PDB file of C-alpha atoms in Angstrom:
ATOM      1  CA  UNK A 225      51.991 -43.793 -47.351  1.00 52.00           C
ATOM      2  CA  UNK A 226      53.342 -40.357 -48.118  1.00 74.00           C
ATOM      3  CA  UNK A 227      51.483 -37.164 -47.314  1.00 83.00           C
ATOM      4  CA  UNK A 228      50.294 -36.756 -50.910  1.00 79.00           C
ATOM      5  CA  UNK A 229      47.961 -39.696 -50.323  1.00 75.00           C
ATOM      6  CA  UNK A 230      46.052 -37.585 -47.796  1.00 85.00           C
ATOM      7  CA  UNK A 231      45.206 -34.934 -50.389  1.00 89.00           C
ATOM      8  CA  UNK A 232      42.023 -34.749 -52.444  1.00 92.00           C
ATOM      9  CA  UNK A 233      41.085 -32.542 -55.392  1.00 94.00           C
ATOM     10  CA  UNK A 234      37.992 -30.379 -55.074  1.00 94.00           C
ATOM     11  CA  UNK A 235      35.891 -29.366 -58.065  1.00 93.00           C
ATOM     12  CA  UNK A 236      34.315 -25.879 -58.094  1.00 94.00           C
ATOM     13  CA  UNK A 237      31.631 -26.007 -60.768  1.00 96.00           C
ATOM     14  CA  UNK A 238      29.632 -22.929 -61.693  1.00 96.00           C
ATOM     15  CA  UNK A 239      26.885 -22.297 -64.204  1.00 96.00           C
ATOM     16  CA  UNK A 240      26.791 -18.839 -65.727  1.00 95.00           C
ATOM     17  CA  UNK A 241      24.769 -16.885 -68.237  1.00 95.00           C
ATOM     18  CA  UNK A 242      27.194 -15.570 -70.878  1.00 93.00           C
ATOM     19  CA  UNK A 243      24.723 -12.783 -71.699  1.00 92.00           C
ATOM     20  CA  UNK A 244      24.832 -11.433 -68.138  1.00 91.00           C
ATOM     21  CA  UNK A 245      27.245  -8.758 -66.972  1.00 89.00           C
ATOM     22  CA  UNK A 246      26.685  -9.847 -63.375  1.00 87.00           C
ATOM     23  CA  UNK A 247      29.300 -11.778 -61.470  1.00 85.00           C
ATOM     24  CA  UNK A 248      26.591 -13.957 -59.948  1.00 90.00           C
ATOM     25  CA  UNK A 249      26.489 -17.592 -60.945  1.00 95.00           C
ATOM     26  CA  UNK A 250      24.956 -20.881 -59.889  1.00 97.00           C
ATOM     27  CA  UNK A 251      27.637 -22.519 -57.785  1.00 96.00           C
ATOM     28  CA  UNK A 252      28.068 -24.526 -54.624  1.00 96.00           C
ATOM     29  CA  UNK A 253      26.480 -21.940 -52.296  1.00 95.00           C
ATOM     30  CA  UNK A 254      23.249 -21.433 -54.211  1.00 97.00           C
ATOM     31  CA  UNK A 255      23.095 -25.180 -54.921  1.00 98.00           C
ATOM     32  CA  UNK A 256      23.250 -25.864 -51.168  1.00 97.00           C
ATOM     33  CA  UNK A 257      20.518 -23.285 -50.555  1.00 97.00           C
ATOM     34  CA  UNK A 258      18.331 -24.891 -53.225  1.00 98.00           C
ATOM     35  CA  UNK A 259      18.945 -28.363 -51.772  1.00 98.00           C
ATOM     36  CA  UNK A 260      17.888 -26.984 -48.395  1.00 97.00           C
ATOM     37  CA  UNK A 261      14.710 -25.499 -49.869  1.00 97.00           C
ATOM     38  CA  UNK A 262      13.971 -28.825 -51.559  1.00 97.00           C
ATOM     39  CA  UNK A 263      14.402 -30.660 -48.243  1.00 97.00           C
ATOM     40  CA  UNK A 264      12.712 -28.184 -45.877  1.00 96.00           C
ATOM     41  CA  UNK A 265      10.284 -26.240 -48.063  1.00 95.00           C
ATOM     42  CA  UNK A 266      11.694 -23.005 -46.688  1.00 95.00           C
ATOM     43  CA  UNK A 267      14.459 -20.605 -47.728  1.00 95.00           C
ATOM     44  CA  UNK A 268      14.631 -19.401 -44.127  1.00 94.00           C
ATOM     45  CA  UNK A 269      15.165 -22.942 -42.811  1.00 95.00           C
ATOM     46  CA  UNK A 270      17.716 -23.655 -45.541  1.00 96.00           C
ATOM     47  CA  UNK A 271      19.641 -20.493 -44.660  1.00 96.00           C
ATOM     48  CA  UNK A 272      19.560 -21.263 -40.931  1.00 97.00           C
ATOM     49  CA  UNK A 273      20.869 -24.794 -41.527  1.00 96.00           C
ATOM     50  CA  UNK A 274      23.842 -23.214 -43.306  1.00 96.00           C
ATOM     51  CA  UNK A 275      24.421 -20.656 -40.562  1.00 97.00           C
ATOM     52  CA  UNK A 276      23.357 -17.862 -42.898  1.00 96.00           C
ATOM     53  CA  UNK A 277      21.029 -14.940 -42.328  1.00 97.00           C
ATOM     54  CA  UNK A 278      17.773 -15.097 -44.281  1.00 94.00           C
ATOM     55  CA  UNK A 279      18.508 -11.660 -45.775  1.00 95.00           C
ATOM     56  CA  UNK A 280      21.806 -12.914 -47.189  1.00 96.00           C
ATOM     57  CA  UNK A 281      20.166 -16.053 -48.611  1.00 96.00           C
ATOM     58  CA  UNK A 282      17.408 -13.940 -50.171  1.00 94.00           C
ATOM     59  CA  UNK A 283      20.024 -11.627 -51.743  1.00 96.00           C
ATOM     60  CA  UNK A 284      22.004 -14.586 -53.134  1.00 96.00           C
ATOM     61  CA  UNK A 285      18.872 -16.098 -54.676  1.00 96.00           C
ATOM     62  CA  UNK A 286      17.713 -12.783 -56.176  1.00 95.00           C
ATOM     63  CA  UNK A 287      21.173 -11.992 -57.611  1.00 95.00           C
ATOM     64  CA  UNK A 288      21.517 -15.474 -59.086  1.00 96.00           C
ATOM     65  CA  UNK A 289      18.017 -15.373 -60.580  1.00 96.00           C
ATOM     66  CA  UNK A 290      18.781 -11.983 -62.157  1.00 95.00           C
ATOM     67  CA  UNK A 291      22.146 -13.154 -63.539  1.00 95.00           C
ATOM     68  CA  UNK A 292      20.756 -16.394 -64.984  1.00 96.00           C
ATOM     69  CA  UNK A 293      17.490 -14.778 -66.104  1.00 95.00           C
ATOM     70  CA  UNK A 294      15.470 -17.619 -64.566  1.00 96.00           C
ATOM     71  CA  UNK A 295      13.333 -17.918 -61.453  1.00 97.00           C
ATOM     72  CA  UNK A 296      14.730 -20.552 -59.097  1.00 98.00           C
ATOM     73  CA  UNK A 297      12.185 -20.372 -56.286  1.00 97.00           C
ATOM     74  CA  UNK A 298       8.454 -19.929 -55.910  1.00 94.00           C
ATOM     75  CA  UNK A 299       7.913 -18.034 -52.671  1.00 87.00           C
ATOM     76  CA  UNK A 300       4.670 -18.260 -50.760  1.00 82.00           C
ATOM     77  CA  UNK A 301       5.329 -15.814 -47.927  1.00 74.00           C
ATOM     78  CA  UNK A 302       4.918 -17.418 -44.538  1.00 77.00           C
ATOM     79  CA  UNK A 303       4.092 -20.739 -46.193  1.00 82.00           C
ATOM     80  CA  UNK A 304       7.649 -21.294 -47.414  1.00 90.00           C
ATOM     81  CA  UNK A 305       9.305 -21.772 -50.772  1.00 94.00           C
ATOM     82  CA  UNK A 306       9.632 -24.447 -53.412  1.00 96.00           C
ATOM     83  CA  UNK A 307      11.916 -24.821 -56.382  1.00 97.00           C
ATOM     84  CA  UNK A 308      10.461 -23.896 -59.741  1.00 97.00           C
ATOM     85  CA  UNK A 309      10.676 -26.401 -62.590  1.00 98.00           C
ATOM     86  CA  UNK A 310      13.728 -24.505 -63.871  1.00 97.00           C
ATOM     87  CA  UNK A 311      15.201 -24.460 -60.356  1.00 97.00           C
ATOM     88  CA  UNK A 312      14.750 -28.225 -60.058  1.00 97.00           C
ATOM     89  CA  UNK A 313      16.357 -28.831 -63.449  1.00 98.00           C
ATOM     90  CA  UNK A 314      19.382 -26.609 -62.907  1.00 98.00           C
ATOM     91  CA  UNK A 315      19.936 -28.057 -59.425  1.00 98.00           C
ATOM     92  CA  UNK A 316      19.700 -31.639 -60.702  1.00 98.00           C
ATOM     93  CA  UNK A 317      22.091 -30.836 -63.571  1.00 98.00           C
ATOM     94  CA  UNK A 318      24.522 -29.103 -61.217  1.00 98.00           C
ATOM     95  CA  UNK A 319      24.571 -31.997 -58.728  1.00 98.00           C
ATOM     96  CA  UNK A 320      24.954 -34.659 -61.438  1.00 98.00           C
ATOM     97  CA  UNK A 321      27.758 -32.834 -63.264  1.00 98.00           C
ATOM     98  CA  UNK A 322      29.554 -31.891 -60.050  1.00 97.00           C
ATOM     99  CA  UNK A 323      29.415 -35.464 -58.722  1.00 97.00           C
ATOM    100  CA  UNK A 324      30.706 -36.901 -62.000  1.00 97.00           C
ATOM    101  CA  UNK A 325      33.524 -34.359 -62.278  1.00 97.00           C
ATOM    102  CA  UNK A 326      34.498 -34.878 -58.638  1.00 97.00           C
ATOM    103  CA  UNK A 327      34.697 -38.638 -59.144  1.00 97.00           C
ATOM    104  CA  UNK A 328      36.776 -38.221 -62.306  1.00 97.00           C
ATOM    105  CA  UNK A 329      39.099 -35.729 -60.599  1.00 97.00           C
ATOM    106  CA  UNK A 330      39.689 -38.093 -57.682  1.00 95.00           C
ATOM    107  CA  UNK A 331      40.467 -41.008 -60.023  1.00 95.00           C
ATOM    108  CA  UNK A 332      42.823 -38.909 -62.129  1.00 96.00           C
ATOM    109  CA  UNK A 333      44.543 -37.499 -59.040  1.00 93.00           C
ATOM    110  CA  UNK A 334      45.097 -41.015 -57.663  1.00 92.00           C
ATOM    111  CA  UNK A 335      46.374 -42.219 -61.056  1.00 93.00           C
ATOM    112  CA  UNK A 336      48.861 -39.356 -61.346  1.00 92.00           C
ATOM    113  CA  UNK A 337      50.120 -39.830 -57.795  1.00 88.00           C
ATOM    114  CA  UNK A 338      50.529 -43.521 -58.483  1.00 81.00           C
TER     115      UNK A 338
END
């Protein structure tokens, strides 16, 4: 098999608010943070699992919420965080679309390479 067979396309999906002037968007990083919050119930734990400082995670969430004009997380101080209904929906949509596009990209890449 030639070396092209070892390659794999990678999809970089982002969700933006066209009305926002901010460069912040809902992409892979914030999606991973939200998945971590969903699994652990804590933004701090999600950030730590990604090797990220809590302050950076907090800034990413706040900037993304401002850019999208939606609240992603409900924060309960020392009791952790949960995704809001909107946060759950955007995360589910992101994961579903990303997975489908990734699968299609891999099939198309394999077809083109023959």
